[in-house]
Short mmCIF file of C-alpha atoms in Angstrom, two decimals:
data_model
loop_
_atom_site.label_atom_id
_atom_site.label_comp_id
_atom_site.label_asym_id
_atom_site.label_seq_id
_atom_site.Cartn_x
_atom_site.Cartn_y
_atom_site.Cartn_z
CA MET A 1271 -0.10 0.05 0.05
CA GLN A 1272 1.12 3.56 -1.03
CA SER A 1273 -0.46 6.71 0.53
CA ILE A 1274 1.13 9.15 -1.84
CA SER A 1275 -0.22 12.65 -1.08
CA PRO A 1276 -3.03 14.43 0.99
CA GLU A 1277 -6.57 14.17 -0.10
CA THR A 1278 -7.06 17.71 -0.85
CA ILE A 1279 -4.40 20.47 -0.65
CA PHE A 1280 -5.02 24.09 -0.45
CA ARG A 1281 -2.18 26.32 -1.56
CA GLY A 1282 -1.40 29.93 -1.87
CA ASN A 1283 -2.12 33.19 -0.46
CA ASP A 1284 -5.34 32.96 1.35
CA ALA A 1285 -5.31 29.26 1.67
CA TRP A 1286 -7.02 29.19 5.24
CA GLU A 1287 -9.28 30.78 4.40
CA LYS A 1288 -10.32 29.28 1.04
CA ALA A 1289 -10.09 25.93 3.34
CA LEU A 1290 -12.35 27.08 5.84
CA PRO A 1291 -15.76 25.86 4.50
CA GLN A 1292 -14.59 22.44 3.98
CA ILE A 1293 -12.94 22.06 6.81
CA THR A 1294 -16.26 22.98 9.13
CA LYS A 1295 -17.85 20.53 7.46
CA LEU A 1296 -15.40 17.80 8.09
CA THR A 1297 -15.07 18.80 11.74
CA LYS A 1298 -17.77 20.15 14.53
CA SER A 1299 -15.28 19.63 17.86
CA PRO A 1300 -11.43 20.32 16.43
CA LEU A 1301 -8.19 20.53 18.64
CA ILE A 1302 -5.44 22.44 17.72
CA LEU A 1303 -2.15 21.39 18.35
CA GLY A 1304 1.05 23.71 18.51
CA ARG A 1305 4.29 23.87 20.25
CA THR A 1306 5.69 27.11 20.43
CA ILE A 1307 4.86 30.91 21.69
CA TYR A 1308 6.27 32.24 18.44
CA THR A 1309 3.40 30.27 16.55
CA ASN A 1310 0.55 31.36 19.04
CA ASP A 1311 -0.69 34.53 16.93
CA LEU A 1312 -1.69 32.34 13.80
CA ARG A 1313 -3.22 29.39 15.97
CA ASN A 1314 -5.41 32.21 17.91
CA LYS A 1315 -6.43 33.34 14.14
CA ILE A 1316 -7.38 29.67 13.52
CA PHE A 1317 -8.92 29.40 16.35
CA LYS A 1318 -10.90 32.61 15.87
CA ASP A 1319 -11.87 31.52 12.67
CA LEU A 1320 -12.77 28.39 13.58
CA LYS A 1321 -14.82 29.50 16.65
CA ASN A 1322 -16.64 32.19 14.31
CA GLN A 1323 -18.18 28.93 12.46
CA ASN A 1324 -19.98 27.75 15.86
CA THR A 1325 -17.10 24.46 16.03
CA ASN A 1326 -16.44 23.31 19.47
CA VAL A 1327 -12.96 24.34 19.29
CA ASN A 1328 -10.14 23.90 21.61
CA SER A 1329 -6.36 23.76 21.54
CA ALA A 1330 -3.02 22.25 23.04
CA ASP A 1331 0.38 22.31 23.07
CA LEU A 1332 3.07 19.71 22.62
CA GLU A 1333 5.59 20.91 25.75
CA PHE A 1334 8.36 18.41 24.27
CA ASP A 1335 8.75 16.87 21.45
CA CYS A 1336 6.84 14.33 18.89
CA CYS A 1337 7.32 12.12 21.53
CA TYR A 1338 5.21 9.31 23.45
CA GLU A 1339 4.46 11.83 26.49
CA ASP A 1340 3.26 14.40 24.54
CA ILE A 1341 0.95 12.26 22.22
CA SER A 1342 -0.34 10.39 25.16
CA ARG A 1343 -1.32 13.62 27.04
CA VAL A 1344 -2.66 14.84 24.16
CA LYS A 1345 -4.64 11.85 23.09
CA ASN A 1346 -6.35 12.21 26.84
CA ILE A 1347 -7.09 15.45 25.83
CA ILE A 1348 -8.76 14.65 22.65
CA LEU A 1349 -10.61 11.24 24.22
CA LYS A 1350 -12.19 14.11 27.00
CA ASN A 1351 -13.26 16.06 25.26
CA ASN A 1352 -14.45 14.19 21.95
CA HIS A 1353 -13.05 15.98 19.60
CA ASP A 1354 -13.45 14.53 16.43
CA SER A 1355 -10.59 15.63 14.45
CA VAL A 1356 -6.83 17.20 14.75
CA ILE A 1357 -5.39 20.46 13.33
CA ALA A 1358 -2.03 20.68 13.52
CA ALA A 1359 -0.20 23.59 13.24
CA GLY A 1360 3.29 24.20 13.52
CA GLY A 1361 6.65 22.56 12.21
CA GLY A 1362 7.47 19.19 11.69
CA LYS A 1363 6.96 17.76 15.20
CA VAL A 1364 3.62 19.21 15.25
CA LEU A 1365 2.64 18.15 11.76
CA ASP A 1366 3.93 14.50 13.02
CA SER A 1367 2.20 14.35 16.26
CA GLY A 1368 -0.82 15.43 15.24
CA LYS A 1369 -0.92 12.47 12.17
CA TYR A 1370 0.17 10.16 14.61
CA ILE A 1371 -2.55 11.25 17.27
CA ALA A 1372 -4.96 11.44 14.35
CA GLU A 1373 -4.08 7.49 13.42
CA CYS A 1374 -4.46 6.25 16.74
CA LEU A 1375 -7.93 7.54 17.51
CA ASP A 1376 -9.21 6.82 14.29
CA ILE A 1377 -9.83 10.93 13.91
CA PRO A 1378 -9.29 12.95 10.44
CA CYS A 1379 -5.92 14.84 10.57
CA ILE A 1380 -5.73 18.59 8.98
CA THR A 1381 -2.23 19.95 8.75
CA VAL A 1382 -1.40 23.87 8.48
CA PRO A 1383 2.46 23.99 8.23
CA LEU A 1384 3.63 27.19 9.51
CA SER A 1385 7.00 27.08 7.89
CA ALA A 1386 8.73 25.54 5.01
CA SER A 1387 11.16 23.65 7.33
CA THR A 1388 10.07 20.12 6.39
CA CYS A 1389 7.46 18.13 3.99
CA ALA A 1390 5.77 16.92 7.18
CA GLY A 1391 2.57 18.26 6.10
CA TRP A 1392 1.97 16.13 3.53
CA THR A 1393 3.43 12.73 4.33
CA ALA A 1394 2.08 9.30 5.87
CA LEU A 1395 4.93 9.05 8.40
CA SER A 1396 5.53 10.28 11.41
CA ASN A 1397 8.98 10.71 13.64
CA ILE A 1398 9.34 9.73 17.02
CA TYR A 1399 11.52 11.29 19.33
CA THR A 1400 12.47 11.11 23.02
CA LYS A 1401 11.13 14.13 25.07
CA ASN A 1402 15.11 15.50 24.63
CA GLY A 1403 14.70 15.19 21.07
CA GLN A 1404 16.37 11.79 20.29
CA PHE A 1405 15.28 10.25 17.52
CA ILE A 1406 13.56 6.80 18.61
CA LYS A 1407 11.94 5.50 14.98
CA ASP A 1408 9.68 6.47 12.37
CA ILE A 1409 5.99 4.97 11.71
CA ALA A 1410 4.55 4.74 8.51
CA LEU A 1411 0.66 5.84 8.85
CA ARG A 1412 -1.90 4.75 6.51
CA SER A 1413 -2.84 7.40 5.02
CA CYS A 1414 -1.68 11.10 4.15
CA PRO A 1415 -3.27 13.81 6.39
CA LYS A 1416 -7.42 14.47 5.02
CA VAL A 1417 -6.68 18.02 4.69
CA LEU A 1418 -2.88 20.29 4.05
CA VAL A 1419 -3.48 24.00 4.20
CA TYR A 1420 -0.13 25.54 2.67
CA ASP A 1421 -0.78 29.57 3.29
CA HIS A 1422 1.81 31.41 2.02
CA LYS A 1423 0.92 34.07 4.54
CA PHE A 1424 1.31 31.94 7.32
CA ILE A 1425 4.89 30.59 5.64
CA GLN A 1426 5.99 34.41 5.83
CA THR A 1427 5.52 34.56 9.44
CA ALA A 1428 8.35 32.08 10.12
CA PRO A 1429 12.10 32.83 10.35
CA SER A 1430 14.40 32.22 7.16
CA ARG A 1431 16.40 30.19 9.14
CA THR A 1432 13.56 27.35 8.67
CA LEU A 1433 13.41 28.49 4.91
CA ALA A 1434 17.04 27.31 4.76
CA SER A 1435 16.61 24.21 6.98
CA GLY A 1436 13.27 23.28 4.62
CA ILE A 1437 16.06 23.68 1.76
CA ALA A 1438 18.73 21.18 2.75
CA ASP A 1439 15.90 18.61 3.70
CA ALA A 1440 14.47 18.89 0.53
CA LEU A 1441 17.64 18.89 -1.24
CA ALA A 1442 18.30 15.16 0.37
CA LYS A 1443 15.20 13.47 -1.46
CA TRP A 1444 17.43 13.62 -4.67
CA TYR A 1445 21.13 12.34 -2.81
CA GLU A 1446 19.55 9.77 -1.43
CA SER A 1447 17.28 8.80 -3.32
CA SER A 1448 19.32 8.56 -6.40
CA VAL A 1449 21.95 6.53 -4.92
CA THR A 1450 19.46 3.87 -2.77
CA SER A 1451 16.98 3.48 -5.85
CA SER A 1452 18.44 4.07 -9.03
CA THR A 1453 18.28 0.09 -9.88
CA ILE A 1454 14.96 -0.11 -8.82
CA ASP A 1455 12.38 -1.77 -11.62
CA ASP A 1456 9.91 0.25 -11.10
CA GLY A 1457 8.24 3.27 -13.47
CA LEU A 1458 6.83 4.77 -10.16
CA VAL A 1459 10.36 5.06 -8.45
CA GLN A 1460 12.15 6.27 -11.24
CA GLN A 1461 9.70 9.16 -11.80
CA ALA A 1462 10.01 9.91 -8.41
CA ILE A 1463 13.82 9.65 -8.62
CA GLN A 1464 13.10 12.44 -11.96
CA ILE A 1465 11.12 14.73 -9.69
CA SER A 1466 13.78 14.88 -6.97
CA ARG A 1467 16.02 15.82 -9.91
CA VAL A 1468 13.86 18.70 -10.54
CA LEU A 1469 13.28 19.52 -7.28
CA ARG A 1470 16.91 19.43 -6.77
CA ASP A 1471 17.69 21.70 -9.44
CA GLN A 1472 14.84 24.18 -8.62
CA LEU A 1473 16.45 24.65 -5.23
CA LEU A 1474 20.34 25.37 -6.33
CA ILE A 1475 18.53 28.06 -8.96
CA ASP A 1476 15.95 29.51 -6.62
CA GLY A 1477 17.07 28.74 -3.37
CA GLU A 1478 19.03 31.78 -2.60
CA LYS A 1479 16.95 33.67 -3.82
CA ALA A 1480 13.94 33.01 -1.80
CA PHE A 1481 16.34 33.00 1.31
CA LYS A 1482 17.70 36.46 0.88
CA GLY A 1483 14.64 37.93 -1.21
CA GLN A 1484 11.76 39.79 -0.36
CA PHE A 1485 8.24 37.56 0.01
CA GLU A 1486 6.06 39.83 -2.18
CA ASN A 1487 6.52 39.47 -5.86
CA ASN A 1488 9.12 36.83 -5.86
CA PRO A 1489 8.68 33.76 -8.03
CA SER A 1490 12.04 32.02 -6.71
CA TRP A 1491 10.30 32.58 -3.01
CA ARG A 1492 6.76 31.06 -3.75
CA ASN A 1493 8.56 27.98 -6.46
CA THR A 1494 11.24 26.80 -3.27
CA VAL A 1495 8.43 26.79 -0.29
CA GLU A 1496 6.45 24.44 -2.48
CA ALA A 1497 9.29 22.49 -3.16
CA CYS A 1498 10.30 22.40 0.60
CA GLY A 1499 6.82 21.53 1.86
CA LEU A 1500 4.80 19.51 -0.91
CA THR A 1501 6.96 18.36 -3.73
CA ALA A 1502 9.74 16.94 -1.26
CA GLY A 1503 6.35 15.18 0.26
CA LEU A 1504 5.37 13.97 -3.30
CA VAL A 1505 8.52 12.53 -3.72
CA GLY A 1506 8.32 9.87 -0.90
CA GLY A 1507 4.32 9.64 -1.59
CA ILE A 1508 5.75 8.19 -4.98
CA GLY A 1509 8.67 6.62 -4.61
CA GLY A 1510 8.17 4.99 -0.78
CA GLU A 1511 10.37 4.44 1.59
CA LYS A 1512 13.58 4.37 -0.06
CA CYS A 1513 12.86 7.65 -1.99
CA ARG A 1514 13.07 8.94 1.24
CA THR A 1515 16.04 8.53 3.19
CA ALA A 1516 19.38 6.53 3.26
CA ALA A 1517 22.46 8.04 4.95
CA ALA A 1518 22.20 11.62 5.32
CA HIS A 1519 18.97 10.67 7.61
CA ALA A 1520 20.95 8.09 9.25
CA ILE A 1521 23.48 10.52 10.18
CA HIS A 1522 21.20 12.98 11.22
CA ASN A 1523 19.00 10.65 13.47
CA ALA A 1524 22.83 9.72 15.11
CA ILE A 1525 23.37 13.27 16.01
CA THR A 1526 20.14 13.77 17.82
CA GLN A 1527 21.22 11.13 20.42
CA ILE A 1528 24.00 13.50 21.61
CA ILE A 1529 21.93 16.01 23.67
CA THR A 1530 23.80 19.77 23.63
CA PRO A 1531 22.28 22.90 25.07
CA ASN A 1532 21.16 24.38 21.41
CA LYS A 1533 18.77 22.86 19.82
CA PHE A 1534 19.51 22.45 15.41
CA LEU A 1535 16.66 21.83 13.03
CA HIS A 1536 15.68 18.58 11.54
CA GLY A 1537 17.06 19.79 7.98
CA GLU A 1538 20.19 21.88 9.43
CA ILE A 1539 21.40 18.12 10.88
CA VAL A 1540 20.03 16.41 7.23
CA GLY A 1541 22.75 18.55 5.81
CA VAL A 1542 25.67 17.98 7.70
CA GLY A 1543 24.52 14.35 6.67
CA LEU A 1544 24.16 14.96 3.05
CA LEU A 1545 28.07 16.10 2.53
CA LEU A 1546 29.03 13.38 4.51
CA GLN A 1547 26.96 10.85 2.47
CA LEU A 1548 28.81 12.32 -0.33
CA ARG A 1549 32.19 11.44 1.22
CA LEU A 1550 30.82 7.89 1.91
CA GLU A 1551 30.07 7.46 -1.75
CA GLU A 1552 33.72 8.73 -2.70
CA MET A 1553 35.25 6.76 -0.23
CA LYS A 1554 33.28 3.55 -0.66
CA ASN A 1555 31.86 3.68 -3.78
CA ASN A 1556 34.21 5.36 -6.19
CA ASN A 1557 31.99 7.85 -7.22
CA LYS A 1558 33.79 10.49 -8.98
CA LEU A 1559 31.15 13.02 -8.82
CA ALA A 1560 30.57 13.21 -4.83
CA ASP A 1561 33.44 15.82 -4.79
CA GLN A 1562 31.72 18.42 -7.42
CA SER A 1563 28.29 17.70 -5.68
CA THR A 1564 30.25 18.57 -2.27
CA LYS A 1565 31.43 21.93 -3.73
CA GLN A 1566 28.22 22.73 -5.53
CA LEU A 1567 26.25 22.20 -1.75
CA LEU A 1568 28.38 23.77 0.24
CA SER A 1569 28.38 27.20 -1.98
CA LEU A 1570 24.44 27.29 -1.26
CA MET A 1571 24.77 25.96 2.34
CA LYS A 1572 27.03 29.03 3.44
CA GLN A 1573 24.88 31.42 1.60
CA LEU A 1574 21.81 29.91 3.37
CA ASN A 1575 23.80 30.06 6.82
CA LEU A 1576 23.47 26.67 7.33
CA PRO A 1577 26.05 24.28 9.42
CA THR A 1578 28.31 22.32 7.43
CA THR A 1579 30.58 20.04 10.33
CA ILE A 1580 29.33 18.36 13.34
CA ALA A 1581 31.41 20.92 15.33
CA GLN A 1582 28.90 23.91 14.67
CA LEU A 1583 26.05 21.68 15.57
CA GLY A 1584 27.56 22.27 18.87
CA ILE A 1585 29.35 18.42 19.34
CA ASN A 1586 32.80 17.61 19.40
CA VAL A 1587 33.05 13.83 18.07
CA PHE A 1588 36.39 13.68 19.79
CA GLU A 1589 35.05 14.29 23.53
CA ASP A 1590 32.41 11.75 25.33
CA ASN A 1591 32.73 8.90 22.73
CA ASN A 1592 30.36 10.79 20.56
CA LEU A 1593 32.48 9.56 17.61
CA GLU A 1594 31.41 5.87 18.38
CA LYS A 1595 27.77 7.11 20.06
CA ILE A 1596 27.22 8.63 16.04
CA ALA A 1597 28.56 5.85 13.89
CA ASP A 1598 26.67 2.74 16.42
CA PHE A 1599 23.34 4.82 15.93
CA THR A 1600 24.42 5.40 12.30
CA CYS A 1601 24.63 1.67 12.03
CA ARG A 1602 22.59 -0.16 13.86
CA ASP A 1603 19.76 -2.43 12.66
CA LYS A 1604 17.44 -1.29 10.39
CA SER A 1605 18.86 1.99 9.81
CA GLU A 1606 18.77 3.92 6.86
CA ILE A 1607 22.37 3.47 6.11
CA HIS A 1608 21.91 0.19 4.99
CA PHE A 1609 19.57 1.33 1.82
CA LEU A 1610 22.88 2.36 0.55
CA PRO A 1611 23.93 -0.38 -2.73
CA PHE A 1612 27.47 -0.88 -0.92
CA GLU A 1613 28.12 -1.96 2.76
CA ILE A 1614 28.82 0.24 5.63
CA ASN A 1615 30.18 -0.51 8.84
CA LYS A 1616 30.75 2.00 12.67
CA GLN A 1617 34.65 1.77 11.52
CA ASP A 1618 33.82 3.83 8.17
CA ILE A 1619 31.47 6.23 9.60
CA GLU A 1620 33.91 6.75 12.25
CA GLU A 1621 36.83 7.00 9.67
CA VAL A 1622 34.72 9.65 7.78
CA ILE A 1623 33.39 11.70 10.19
CA ALA A 1624 36.98 11.53 12.15
CA ASN A 1625 38.49 13.26 8.45
CA PHE A 1626 35.54 15.29 7.81
CA GLU A 1627 35.90 17.08 11.27
CA GLN A 1628 39.33 17.57 11.11
CA GLN A 1629 39.46 19.13 7.73
CA LYS A 1630 41.70 16.37 6.37
CA ILE A 1631 38.80 16.11 3.54
CA LYS A 1632 39.39 19.20 1.75
CA ILE A 1633 35.92 20.99 1.32
#
């Protein structure tokens, strides 16, 4: 079974207003799920609009992350108040939590991304973390969200850092799917890979203009946020699991195991993982184009103020057995690292990261 896309998608300026009549037909007692104080104003608008439509609307916030503690607490709120839907309004952790909670309770999920940081508003997938932000596992869901509302005016309120993170995460679709799935004899998978290639090209062309430019009358911004939030989700929907993740996400998941004072966004960590994946391809698979790809990626990442080493994520890999911890988790059973078409072991990961962090590998 494949869950390719949300049932209905509203996008563009004023997408929320356009979606409201359908949403109020779908739900009479929604719960709005959010997380941070930075999105309070937008969630208050959503709340008031639904209240004005005579719905029995309520709201709840995640306290930690997309973690079992928060999921259990919010499920109890929904059951206690007989809510008939979840409207997840926020970033990737909120969207993933809302989707998972809705599936557990067999009620519709409506996703309202408030940044372009991930494609979580689209996908039939939830990533589960500890309350401290350490990745545990991803869970395939039965369906994509019932409704996706991708309102450009909402997205415009997000910090530019979230857009940079979304660009890095969306770029990973090509670099991961092209290496894991290029030999798969499945037309849909091959089409998904080609979509991811066009997605990559568009982000390389428009990403910096979107990040540094104004919102108004800026087609680069519009194309980039929709590439990050919509097209990236479509690639995983059509292509399935192997078009979603490989080494970049496996390394991301491992890096989250190290607790740091400063929290980094999903795509910021994935971007570092992408650079390391390309070095693995060069070292283990004799990929002659990896060095060129690395230089191309680095050029864009620096323009987007993205971290380009694990040290810039606040982690010294040469302290506290961090290098070994990252290598162990990266290479655990069922890790996405094993989707690569060549064998990788812990020693490979330790070697490539150590050389990378010491800049023995020129970048």
